PDB file of C-alpha atoms and ligand atoms in Angstrom:
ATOM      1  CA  UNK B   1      73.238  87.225 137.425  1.00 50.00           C
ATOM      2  CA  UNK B   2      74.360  90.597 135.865  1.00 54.00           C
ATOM      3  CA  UNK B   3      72.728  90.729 131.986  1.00 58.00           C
ATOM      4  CA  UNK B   4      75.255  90.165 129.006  1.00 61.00           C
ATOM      5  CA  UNK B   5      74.002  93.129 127.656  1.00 61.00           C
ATOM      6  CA  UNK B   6      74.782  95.661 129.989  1.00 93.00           C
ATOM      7  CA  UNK B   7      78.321  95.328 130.631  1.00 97.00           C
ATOM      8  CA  UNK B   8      79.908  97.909 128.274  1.00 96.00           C
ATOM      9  CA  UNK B   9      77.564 100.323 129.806  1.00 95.00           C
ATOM     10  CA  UNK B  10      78.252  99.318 133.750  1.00 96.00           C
ATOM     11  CA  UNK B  11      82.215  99.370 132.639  1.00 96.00           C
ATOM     12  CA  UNK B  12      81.948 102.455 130.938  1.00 95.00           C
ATOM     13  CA  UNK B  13      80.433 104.381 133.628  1.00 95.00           C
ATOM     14  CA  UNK B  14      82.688 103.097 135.857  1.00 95.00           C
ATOM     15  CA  UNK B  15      85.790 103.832 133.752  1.00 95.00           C
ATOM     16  CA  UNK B  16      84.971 107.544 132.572  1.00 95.00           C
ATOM     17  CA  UNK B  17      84.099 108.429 136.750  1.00 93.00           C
ATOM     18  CA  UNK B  18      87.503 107.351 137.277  1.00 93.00           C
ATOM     19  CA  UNK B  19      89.694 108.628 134.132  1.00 94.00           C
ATOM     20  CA  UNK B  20      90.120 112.332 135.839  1.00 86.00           C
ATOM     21  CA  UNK B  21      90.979 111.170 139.027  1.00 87.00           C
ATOM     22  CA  UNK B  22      93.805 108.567 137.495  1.00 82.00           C
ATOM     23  CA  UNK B  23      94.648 111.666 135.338  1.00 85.00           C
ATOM     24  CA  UNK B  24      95.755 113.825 138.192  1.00 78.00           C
ATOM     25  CA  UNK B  25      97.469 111.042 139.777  1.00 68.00           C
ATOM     26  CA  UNK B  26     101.610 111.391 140.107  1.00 59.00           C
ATOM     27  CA  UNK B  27     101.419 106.692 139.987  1.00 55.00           C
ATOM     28  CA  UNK B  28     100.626 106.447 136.858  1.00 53.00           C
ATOM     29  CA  UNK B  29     103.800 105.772 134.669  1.00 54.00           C
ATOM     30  CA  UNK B  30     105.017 103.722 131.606  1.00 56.00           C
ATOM     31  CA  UNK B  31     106.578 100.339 132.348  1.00 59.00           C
ATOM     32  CA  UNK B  32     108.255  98.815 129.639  1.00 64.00           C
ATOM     33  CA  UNK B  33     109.846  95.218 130.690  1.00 61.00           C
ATOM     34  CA  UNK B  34     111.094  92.606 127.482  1.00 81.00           C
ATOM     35  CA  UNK B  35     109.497  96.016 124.796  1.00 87.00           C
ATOM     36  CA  UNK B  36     112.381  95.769 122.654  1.00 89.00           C
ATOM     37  CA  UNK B  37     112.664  98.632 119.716  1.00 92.00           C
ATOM     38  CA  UNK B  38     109.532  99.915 118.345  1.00 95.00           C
ATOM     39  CA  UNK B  39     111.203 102.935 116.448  1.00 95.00           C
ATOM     40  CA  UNK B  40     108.795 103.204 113.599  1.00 97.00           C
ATOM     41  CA  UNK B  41     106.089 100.531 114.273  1.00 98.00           C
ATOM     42  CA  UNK B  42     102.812 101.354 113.296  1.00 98.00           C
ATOM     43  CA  UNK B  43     100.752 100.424 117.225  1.00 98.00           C
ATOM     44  CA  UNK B  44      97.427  99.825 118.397  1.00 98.00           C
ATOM     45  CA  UNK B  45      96.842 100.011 122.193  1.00 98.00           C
ATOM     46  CA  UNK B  46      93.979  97.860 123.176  1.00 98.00           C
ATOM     47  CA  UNK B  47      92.196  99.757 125.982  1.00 98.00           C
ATOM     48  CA  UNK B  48      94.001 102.705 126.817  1.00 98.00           C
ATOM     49  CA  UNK B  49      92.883 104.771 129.167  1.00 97.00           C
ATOM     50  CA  UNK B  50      94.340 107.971 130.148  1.00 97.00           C
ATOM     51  CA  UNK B  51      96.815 107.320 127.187  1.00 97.00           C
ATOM     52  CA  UNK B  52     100.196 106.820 129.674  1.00 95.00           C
ATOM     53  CA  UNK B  53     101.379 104.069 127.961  1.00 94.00           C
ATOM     54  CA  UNK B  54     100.334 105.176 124.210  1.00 96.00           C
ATOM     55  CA  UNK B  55     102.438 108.125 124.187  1.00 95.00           C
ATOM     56  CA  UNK B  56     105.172 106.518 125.889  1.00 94.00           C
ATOM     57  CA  UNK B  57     105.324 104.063 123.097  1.00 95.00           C
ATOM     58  CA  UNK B  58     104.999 107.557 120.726  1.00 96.00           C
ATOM     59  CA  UNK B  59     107.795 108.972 122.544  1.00 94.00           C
ATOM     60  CA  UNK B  60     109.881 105.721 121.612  1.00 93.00           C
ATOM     61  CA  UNK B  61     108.953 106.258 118.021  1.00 95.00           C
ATOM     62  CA  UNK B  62     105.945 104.296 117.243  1.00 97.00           C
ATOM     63  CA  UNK B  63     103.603 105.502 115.279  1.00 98.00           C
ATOM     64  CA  UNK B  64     100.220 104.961 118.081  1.00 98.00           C
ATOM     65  CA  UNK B  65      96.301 104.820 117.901  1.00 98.00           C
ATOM     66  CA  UNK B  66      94.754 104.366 121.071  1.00 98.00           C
ATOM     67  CA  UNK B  67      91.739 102.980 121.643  1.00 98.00           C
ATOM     68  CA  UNK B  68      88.835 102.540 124.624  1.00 98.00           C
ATOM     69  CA  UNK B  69      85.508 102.603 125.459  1.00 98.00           C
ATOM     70  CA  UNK B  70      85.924 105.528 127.737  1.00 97.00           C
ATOM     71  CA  UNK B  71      85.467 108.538 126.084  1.00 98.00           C
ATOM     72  CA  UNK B  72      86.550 110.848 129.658  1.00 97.00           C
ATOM     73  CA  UNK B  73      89.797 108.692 129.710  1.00 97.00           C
ATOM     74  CA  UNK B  74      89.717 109.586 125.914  1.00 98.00           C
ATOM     75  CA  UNK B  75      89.535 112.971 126.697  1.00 97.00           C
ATOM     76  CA  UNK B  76      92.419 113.048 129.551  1.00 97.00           C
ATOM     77  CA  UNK B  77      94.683 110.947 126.529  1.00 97.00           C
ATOM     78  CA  UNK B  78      93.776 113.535 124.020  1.00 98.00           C
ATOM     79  CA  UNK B  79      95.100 116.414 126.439  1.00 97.00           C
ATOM     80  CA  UNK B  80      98.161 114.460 127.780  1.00 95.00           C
ATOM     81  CA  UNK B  81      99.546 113.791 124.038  1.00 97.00           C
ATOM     82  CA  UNK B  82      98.314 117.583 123.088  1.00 97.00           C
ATOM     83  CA  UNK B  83     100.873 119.047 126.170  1.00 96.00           C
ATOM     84  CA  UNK B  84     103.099 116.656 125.070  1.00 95.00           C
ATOM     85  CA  UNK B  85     103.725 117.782 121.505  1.00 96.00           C
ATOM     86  CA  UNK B  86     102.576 114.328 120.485  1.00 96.00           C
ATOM     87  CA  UNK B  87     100.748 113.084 117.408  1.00 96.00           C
ATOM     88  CA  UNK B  88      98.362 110.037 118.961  1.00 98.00           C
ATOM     89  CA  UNK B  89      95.122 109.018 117.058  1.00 98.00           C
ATOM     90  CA  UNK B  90      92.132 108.161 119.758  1.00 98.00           C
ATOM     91  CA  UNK B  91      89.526 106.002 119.205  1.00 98.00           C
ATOM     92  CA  UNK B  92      86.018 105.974 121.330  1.00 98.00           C
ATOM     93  CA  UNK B  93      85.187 101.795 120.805  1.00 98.00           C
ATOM     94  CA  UNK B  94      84.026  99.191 122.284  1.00 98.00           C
ATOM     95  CA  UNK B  95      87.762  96.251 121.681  1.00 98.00           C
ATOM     96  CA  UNK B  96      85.625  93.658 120.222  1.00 98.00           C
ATOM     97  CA  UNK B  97      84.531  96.746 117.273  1.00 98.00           C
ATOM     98  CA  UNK B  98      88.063  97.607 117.277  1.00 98.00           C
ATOM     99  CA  UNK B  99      88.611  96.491 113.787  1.00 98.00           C
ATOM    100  CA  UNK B 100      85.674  98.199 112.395  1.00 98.00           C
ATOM    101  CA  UNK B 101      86.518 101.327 114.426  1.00 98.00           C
ATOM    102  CA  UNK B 102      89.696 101.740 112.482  1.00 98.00           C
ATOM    103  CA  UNK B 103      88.457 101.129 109.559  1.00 98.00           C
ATOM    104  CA  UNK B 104      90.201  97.661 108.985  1.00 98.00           C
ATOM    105  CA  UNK B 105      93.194  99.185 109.185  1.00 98.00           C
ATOM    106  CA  UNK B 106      96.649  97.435 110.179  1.00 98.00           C
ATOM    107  CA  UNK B 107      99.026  97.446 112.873  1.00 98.00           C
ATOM    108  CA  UNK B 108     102.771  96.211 113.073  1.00 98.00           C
ATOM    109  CA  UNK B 109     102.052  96.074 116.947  1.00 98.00           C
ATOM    110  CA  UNK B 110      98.898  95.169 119.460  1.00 98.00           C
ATOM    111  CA  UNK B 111      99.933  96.108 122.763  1.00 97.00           C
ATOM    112  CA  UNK B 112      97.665  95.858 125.916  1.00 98.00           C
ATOM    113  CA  UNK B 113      97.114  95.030 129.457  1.00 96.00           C
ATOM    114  CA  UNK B 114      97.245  96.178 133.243  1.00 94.00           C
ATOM    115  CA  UNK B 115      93.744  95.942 133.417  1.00 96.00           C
ATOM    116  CA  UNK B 116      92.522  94.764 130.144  1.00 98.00           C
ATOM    117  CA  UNK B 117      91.374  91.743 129.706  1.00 98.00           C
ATOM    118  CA  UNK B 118      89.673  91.400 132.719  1.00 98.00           C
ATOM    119  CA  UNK B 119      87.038  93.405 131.061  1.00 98.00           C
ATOM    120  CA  UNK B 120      86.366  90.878 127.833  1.00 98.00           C
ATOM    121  CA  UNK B 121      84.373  88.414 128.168  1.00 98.00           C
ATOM    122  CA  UNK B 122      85.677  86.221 126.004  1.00 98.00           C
ATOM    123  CA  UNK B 123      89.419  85.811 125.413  1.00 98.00           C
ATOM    124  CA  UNK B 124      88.730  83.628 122.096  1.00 98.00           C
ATOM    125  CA  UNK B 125      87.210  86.430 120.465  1.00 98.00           C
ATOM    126  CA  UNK B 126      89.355  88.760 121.641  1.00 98.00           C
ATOM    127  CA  UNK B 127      92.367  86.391 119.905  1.00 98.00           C
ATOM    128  CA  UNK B 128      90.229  86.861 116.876  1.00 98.00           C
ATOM    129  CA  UNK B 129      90.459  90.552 117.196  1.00 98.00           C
ATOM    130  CA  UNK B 130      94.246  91.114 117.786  1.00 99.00           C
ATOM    131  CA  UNK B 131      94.702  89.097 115.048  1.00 98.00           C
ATOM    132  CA  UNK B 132      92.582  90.885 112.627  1.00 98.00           C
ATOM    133  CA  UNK B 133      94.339  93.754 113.748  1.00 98.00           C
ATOM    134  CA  UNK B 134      97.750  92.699 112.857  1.00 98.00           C
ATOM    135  CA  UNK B 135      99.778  92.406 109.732  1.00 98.00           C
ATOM    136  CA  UNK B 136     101.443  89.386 108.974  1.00 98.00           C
ATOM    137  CA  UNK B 137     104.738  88.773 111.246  1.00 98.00           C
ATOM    138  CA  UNK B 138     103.060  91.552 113.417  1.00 98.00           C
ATOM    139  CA  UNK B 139     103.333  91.688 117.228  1.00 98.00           C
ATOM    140  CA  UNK B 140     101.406  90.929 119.915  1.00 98.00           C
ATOM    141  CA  UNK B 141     102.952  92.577 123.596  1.00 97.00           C
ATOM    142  CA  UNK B 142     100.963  91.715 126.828  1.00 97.00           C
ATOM    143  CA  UNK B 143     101.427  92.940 130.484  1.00 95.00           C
ATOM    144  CA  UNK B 144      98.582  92.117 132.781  1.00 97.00           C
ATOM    145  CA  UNK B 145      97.589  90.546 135.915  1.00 98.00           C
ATOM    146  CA  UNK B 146      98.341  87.087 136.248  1.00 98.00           C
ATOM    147  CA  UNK B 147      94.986  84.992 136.826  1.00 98.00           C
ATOM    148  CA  UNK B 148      96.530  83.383 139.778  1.00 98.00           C
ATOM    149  CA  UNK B 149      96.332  86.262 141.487  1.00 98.00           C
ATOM    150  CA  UNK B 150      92.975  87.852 139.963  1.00 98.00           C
ATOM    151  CA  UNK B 151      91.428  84.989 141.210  1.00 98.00           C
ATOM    152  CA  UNK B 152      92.756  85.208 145.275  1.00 97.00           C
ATOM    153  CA  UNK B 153      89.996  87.283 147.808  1.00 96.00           C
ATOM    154  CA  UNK B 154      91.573  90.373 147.913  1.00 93.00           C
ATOM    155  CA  UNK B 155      89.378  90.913 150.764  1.00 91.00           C
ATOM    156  CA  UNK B 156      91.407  88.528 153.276  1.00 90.00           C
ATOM    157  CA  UNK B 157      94.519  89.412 154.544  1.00 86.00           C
ATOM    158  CA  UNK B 158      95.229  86.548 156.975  1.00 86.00           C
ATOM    159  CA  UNK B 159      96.843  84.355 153.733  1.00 86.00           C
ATOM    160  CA  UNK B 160      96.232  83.868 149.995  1.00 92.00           C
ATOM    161  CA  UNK B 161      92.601  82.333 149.651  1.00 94.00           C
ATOM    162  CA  UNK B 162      91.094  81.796 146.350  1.00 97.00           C
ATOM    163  CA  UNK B 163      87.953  83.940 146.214  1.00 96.00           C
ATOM    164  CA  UNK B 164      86.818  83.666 142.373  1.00 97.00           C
ATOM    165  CA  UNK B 165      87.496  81.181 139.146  1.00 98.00           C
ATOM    166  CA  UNK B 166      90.680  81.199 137.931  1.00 98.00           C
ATOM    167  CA  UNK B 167      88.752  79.809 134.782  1.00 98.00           C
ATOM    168  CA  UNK B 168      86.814  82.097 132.422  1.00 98.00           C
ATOM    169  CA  UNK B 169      83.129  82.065 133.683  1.00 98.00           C
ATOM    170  CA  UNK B 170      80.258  82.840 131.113  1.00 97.00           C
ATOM    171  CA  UNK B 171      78.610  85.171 134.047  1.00 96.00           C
ATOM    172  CA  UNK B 172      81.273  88.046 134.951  1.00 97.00           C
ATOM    173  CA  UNK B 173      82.258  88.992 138.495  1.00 96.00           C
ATOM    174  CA  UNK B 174      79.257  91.088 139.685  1.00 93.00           C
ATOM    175  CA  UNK B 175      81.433  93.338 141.974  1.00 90.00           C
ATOM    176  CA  UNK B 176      81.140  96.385 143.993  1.00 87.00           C
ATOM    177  CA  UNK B 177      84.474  98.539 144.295  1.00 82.00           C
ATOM    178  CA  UNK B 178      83.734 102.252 145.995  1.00 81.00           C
ATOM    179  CA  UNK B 179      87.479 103.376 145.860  1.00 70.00           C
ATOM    180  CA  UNK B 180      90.462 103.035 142.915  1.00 70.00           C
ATOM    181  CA  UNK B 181      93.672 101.744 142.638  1.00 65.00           C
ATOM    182  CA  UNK B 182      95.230 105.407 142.965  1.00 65.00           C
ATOM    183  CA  UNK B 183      95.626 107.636 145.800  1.00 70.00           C
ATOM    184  CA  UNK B 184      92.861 109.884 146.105  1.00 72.00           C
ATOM    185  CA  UNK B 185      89.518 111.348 148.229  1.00 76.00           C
ATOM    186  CA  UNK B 186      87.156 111.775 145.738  1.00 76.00           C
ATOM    187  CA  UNK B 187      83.311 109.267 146.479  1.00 80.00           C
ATOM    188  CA  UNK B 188      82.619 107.399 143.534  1.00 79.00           C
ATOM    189  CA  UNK B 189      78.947 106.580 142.547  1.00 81.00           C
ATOM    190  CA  UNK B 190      79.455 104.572 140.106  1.00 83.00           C
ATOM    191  CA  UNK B 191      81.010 102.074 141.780  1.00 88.00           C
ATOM    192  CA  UNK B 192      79.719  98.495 140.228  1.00 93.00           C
ATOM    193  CA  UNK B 193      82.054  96.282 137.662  1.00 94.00           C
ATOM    194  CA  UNK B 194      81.655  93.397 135.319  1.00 97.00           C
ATOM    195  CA  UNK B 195      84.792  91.327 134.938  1.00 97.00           C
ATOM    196  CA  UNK B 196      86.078  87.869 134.133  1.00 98.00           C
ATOM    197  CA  UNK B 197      89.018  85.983 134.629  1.00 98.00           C
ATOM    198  CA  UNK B 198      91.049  83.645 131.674  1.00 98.00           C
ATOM    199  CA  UNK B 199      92.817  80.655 132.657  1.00 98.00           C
ATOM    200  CA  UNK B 200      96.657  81.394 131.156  1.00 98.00           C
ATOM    201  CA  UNK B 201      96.062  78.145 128.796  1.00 98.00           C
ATOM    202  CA  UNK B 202      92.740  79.464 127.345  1.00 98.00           C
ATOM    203  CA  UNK B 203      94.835  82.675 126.609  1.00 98.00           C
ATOM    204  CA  UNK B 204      97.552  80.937 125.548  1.00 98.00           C
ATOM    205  CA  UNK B 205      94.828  78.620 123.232  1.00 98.00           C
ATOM    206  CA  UNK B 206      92.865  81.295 122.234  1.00 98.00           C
ATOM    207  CA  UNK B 207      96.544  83.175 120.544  1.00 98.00           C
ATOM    208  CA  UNK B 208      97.436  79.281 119.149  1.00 98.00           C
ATOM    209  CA  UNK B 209      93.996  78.771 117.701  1.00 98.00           C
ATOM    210  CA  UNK B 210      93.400  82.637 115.975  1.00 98.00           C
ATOM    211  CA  UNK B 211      97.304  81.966 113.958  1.00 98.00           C
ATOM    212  CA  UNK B 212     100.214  82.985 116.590  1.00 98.00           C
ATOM    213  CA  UNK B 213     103.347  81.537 117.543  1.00 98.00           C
ATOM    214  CA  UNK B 214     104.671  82.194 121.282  1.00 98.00           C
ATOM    215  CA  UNK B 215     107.586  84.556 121.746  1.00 97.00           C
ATOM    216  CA  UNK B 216     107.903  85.083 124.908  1.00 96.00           C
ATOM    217  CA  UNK B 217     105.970  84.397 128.135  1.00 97.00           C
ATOM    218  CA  UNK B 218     107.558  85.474 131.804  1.00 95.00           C
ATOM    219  CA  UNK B 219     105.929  85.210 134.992  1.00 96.00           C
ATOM    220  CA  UNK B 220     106.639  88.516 137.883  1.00 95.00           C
ATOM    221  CA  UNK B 221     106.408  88.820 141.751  1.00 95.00           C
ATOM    222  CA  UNK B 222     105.589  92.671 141.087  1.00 95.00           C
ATOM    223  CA  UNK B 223     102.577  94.290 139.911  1.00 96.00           C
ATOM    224  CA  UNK B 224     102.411  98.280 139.057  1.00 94.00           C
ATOM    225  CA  UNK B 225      99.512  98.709 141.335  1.00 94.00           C
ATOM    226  CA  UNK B 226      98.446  97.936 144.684  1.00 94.00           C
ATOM    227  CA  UNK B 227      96.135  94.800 143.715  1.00 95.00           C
ATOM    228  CA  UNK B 228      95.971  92.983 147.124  1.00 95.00           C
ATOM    229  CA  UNK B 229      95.751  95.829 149.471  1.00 92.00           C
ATOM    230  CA  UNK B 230      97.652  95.340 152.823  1.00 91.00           C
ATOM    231  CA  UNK B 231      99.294  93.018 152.129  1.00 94.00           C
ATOM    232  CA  UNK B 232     101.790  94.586 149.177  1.00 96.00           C
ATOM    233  CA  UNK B 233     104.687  96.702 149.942  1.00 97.00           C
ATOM    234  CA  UNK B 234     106.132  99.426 147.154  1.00 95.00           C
ATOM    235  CA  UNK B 235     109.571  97.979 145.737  1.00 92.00           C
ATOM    236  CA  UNK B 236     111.359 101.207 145.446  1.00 91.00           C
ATOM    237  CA  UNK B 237     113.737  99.551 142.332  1.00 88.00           C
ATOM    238  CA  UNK B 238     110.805  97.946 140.658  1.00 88.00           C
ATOM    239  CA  UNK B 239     109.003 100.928 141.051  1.00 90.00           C
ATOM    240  CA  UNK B 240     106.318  97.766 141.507  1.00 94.00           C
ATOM    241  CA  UNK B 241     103.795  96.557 144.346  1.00 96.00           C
ATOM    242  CA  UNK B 242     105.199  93.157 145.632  1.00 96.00           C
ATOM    243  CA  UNK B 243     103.857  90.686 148.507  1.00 96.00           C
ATOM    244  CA  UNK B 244     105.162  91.145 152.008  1.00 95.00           C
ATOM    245  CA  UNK B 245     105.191  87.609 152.715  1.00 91.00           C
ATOM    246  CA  UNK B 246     104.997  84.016 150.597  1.00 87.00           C
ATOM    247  CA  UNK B 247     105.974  86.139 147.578  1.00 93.00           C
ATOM    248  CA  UNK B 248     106.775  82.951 145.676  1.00 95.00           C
ATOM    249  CA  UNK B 249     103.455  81.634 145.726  1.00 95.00           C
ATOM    250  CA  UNK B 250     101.691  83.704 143.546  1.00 97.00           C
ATOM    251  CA  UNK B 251     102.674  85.214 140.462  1.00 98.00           C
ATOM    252  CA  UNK B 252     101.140  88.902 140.266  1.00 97.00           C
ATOM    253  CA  UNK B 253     101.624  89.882 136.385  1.00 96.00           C
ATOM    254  CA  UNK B 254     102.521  88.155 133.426  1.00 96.00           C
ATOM    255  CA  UNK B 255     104.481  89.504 130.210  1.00 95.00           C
ATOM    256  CA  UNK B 256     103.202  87.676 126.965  1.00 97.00           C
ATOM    257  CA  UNK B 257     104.505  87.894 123.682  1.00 97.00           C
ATOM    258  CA  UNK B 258     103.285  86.083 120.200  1.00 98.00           C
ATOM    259  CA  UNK B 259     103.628  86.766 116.737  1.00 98.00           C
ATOM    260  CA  UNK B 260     100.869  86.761 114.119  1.00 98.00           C
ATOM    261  CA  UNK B 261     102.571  84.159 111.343  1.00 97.00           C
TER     262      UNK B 261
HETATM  263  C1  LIG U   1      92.768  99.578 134.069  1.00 84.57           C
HETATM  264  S1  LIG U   1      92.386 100.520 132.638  1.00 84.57           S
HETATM  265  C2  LIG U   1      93.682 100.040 131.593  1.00 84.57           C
HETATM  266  C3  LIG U   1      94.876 100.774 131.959  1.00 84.57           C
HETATM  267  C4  LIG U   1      95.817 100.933 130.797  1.00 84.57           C
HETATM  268  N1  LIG U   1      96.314  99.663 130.360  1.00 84.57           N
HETATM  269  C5  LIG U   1      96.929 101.823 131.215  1.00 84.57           C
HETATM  270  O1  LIG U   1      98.016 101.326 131.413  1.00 84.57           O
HETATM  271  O2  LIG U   1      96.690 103.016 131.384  1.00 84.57           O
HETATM  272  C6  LIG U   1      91.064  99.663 131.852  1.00 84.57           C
HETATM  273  C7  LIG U   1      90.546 100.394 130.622  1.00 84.57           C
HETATM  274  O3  LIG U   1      89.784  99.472 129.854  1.00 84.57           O
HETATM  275  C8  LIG U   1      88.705 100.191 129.279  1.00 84.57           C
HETATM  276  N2  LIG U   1      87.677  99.218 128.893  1.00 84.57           N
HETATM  277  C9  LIG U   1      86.934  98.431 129.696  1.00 84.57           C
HETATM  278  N3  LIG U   1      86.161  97.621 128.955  1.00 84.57           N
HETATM  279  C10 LIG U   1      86.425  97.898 127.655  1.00 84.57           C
HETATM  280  C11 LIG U   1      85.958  97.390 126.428  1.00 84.57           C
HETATM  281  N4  LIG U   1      85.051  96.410 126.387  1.00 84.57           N
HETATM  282  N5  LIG U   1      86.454  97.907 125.275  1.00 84.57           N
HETATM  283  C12 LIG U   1      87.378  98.917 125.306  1.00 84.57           C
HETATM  284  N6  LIG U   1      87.870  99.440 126.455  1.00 84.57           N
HETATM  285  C13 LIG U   1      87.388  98.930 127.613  1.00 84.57           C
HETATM  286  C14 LIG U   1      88.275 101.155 130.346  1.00 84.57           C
HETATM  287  O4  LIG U   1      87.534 102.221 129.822  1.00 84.57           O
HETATM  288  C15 LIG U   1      89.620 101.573 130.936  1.00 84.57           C
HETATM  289  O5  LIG U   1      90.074 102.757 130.328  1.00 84.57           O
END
């Protein structure tokens, strides 16, 4: 059993060997599916990486702090939005210090996902967070994997076989993972990961209990990276990964929106 303790360190490692390599990759894009207007929200994005998304949602005229525990993806964000002529705050934190790390300041909009949540823990507390985070009537926007398909063995390719809880586990997923989800040739070293999956009704629990009402909530056949390798083909119009075959067994990603009240 990995120790509690160590996971923001394992993660981080892990993260900041592969910011530069996602940096310098041509797949990483914005995708923007059910967004709506956010011409001049004030937005917080919840793990951010390399910064893609936050100064795509700059570029549509929100104002944007980013925020992750990664300070090289920090870095690469810092540089992107610099090029780019665009005025991004960055924050080096930890999500569940998020509120502290800005100071208790407030947001109009909490966006995150594509590889977020996997990374909490706990999604109750992480509820507890967005909400602090957000104004009253404030918006929460959520793309990320589906736990459906977090939880199939991405190691078999003869079928879809559950390999982990679909349910959040207090122990994480102890796993091993020497390549990325990008196109590239560089050997990683730091190579181990601590992650958890969330049932969609403890998510959708966690939102009720921490004060939000449900806006929105659509399930997708198309994920923007290649999360079950060999057995995904690139959908040219989706600019997506989607399954080869028995694509309407699994749903890949979900969009969820709430509303703080
Ligand atoms: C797959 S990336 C997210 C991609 C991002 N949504 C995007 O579209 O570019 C996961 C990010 O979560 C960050 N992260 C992992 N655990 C974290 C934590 N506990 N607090 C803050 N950031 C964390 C990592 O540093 C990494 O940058």
């Amino acid at each position: 059993m990995a120790c509690m303790d160590d996971y923001l360190e394992v993660n981080r490692l892990n993260w900041d060997e592969r910011a530069t390599v996602h940096a310098a990759s041509a797949e990483y894009g914005f995708d923007r599916p059910l967004l709506g207007d956010v011409t001049g929200l004030t937005g917080i994005h919840l793990q951010c990486h390399i910064g893609t998304d936050t100064l795509s949602l700059a570029r549509l005229g929100a104002r944007m702090t980013g925020l992750d525990l990664s300070p090289v993806s920090l870095e690469q964000a810092r540089q992107l939005a610099a090029d780019a002529g665009a005025d991004v705050d960055y924050v080096e934190a930890d999500t569940y210090s998020a509120v502290e790390a800005v100071g208790g300041r407030t947001f109009d909009l909490v966006y995150t996902g594509i590889g977020a949540l996997c990374w909490l823990p706990d999604i109750d507390r992480w509820a507890g967070v967005v909400a602090d985070l957000l104004v009253p009537g404030g918006r929460l926007f959520v793309r990320e994997g589906h736990p459906m398909m977090w939880a199939v063995d991405e190691t078999r390719t003869d079928g879809l076989t559950l390999g982990y809880a679909y349910f959040e586990t207090p122990d994480p997923f102890d796993l091993e993972e020497d390549g990325t989800y990008v196109e590239n040739d560089h050997e990683f070293v730091n190579t181990r990961q601590l992650s958890w999956n969330h049932g969609l009704g403890e998510t959708f629990t966690a939102l009720l209990d921490h004060g939000f009402e449900l806006t929105g909530f659509a399930e997708h056949r198309s994920v923007p990276w290649e999360a079950l390798p060999g057995r995904m083909v690139r959908d040219g119009e989706l600019d997506e990964w989607r399954l080869v075959d028995e694509a309407e067994r699994l749903p890949l990603t979900f969009t969820l929106q709430a509303r703080k009240r």
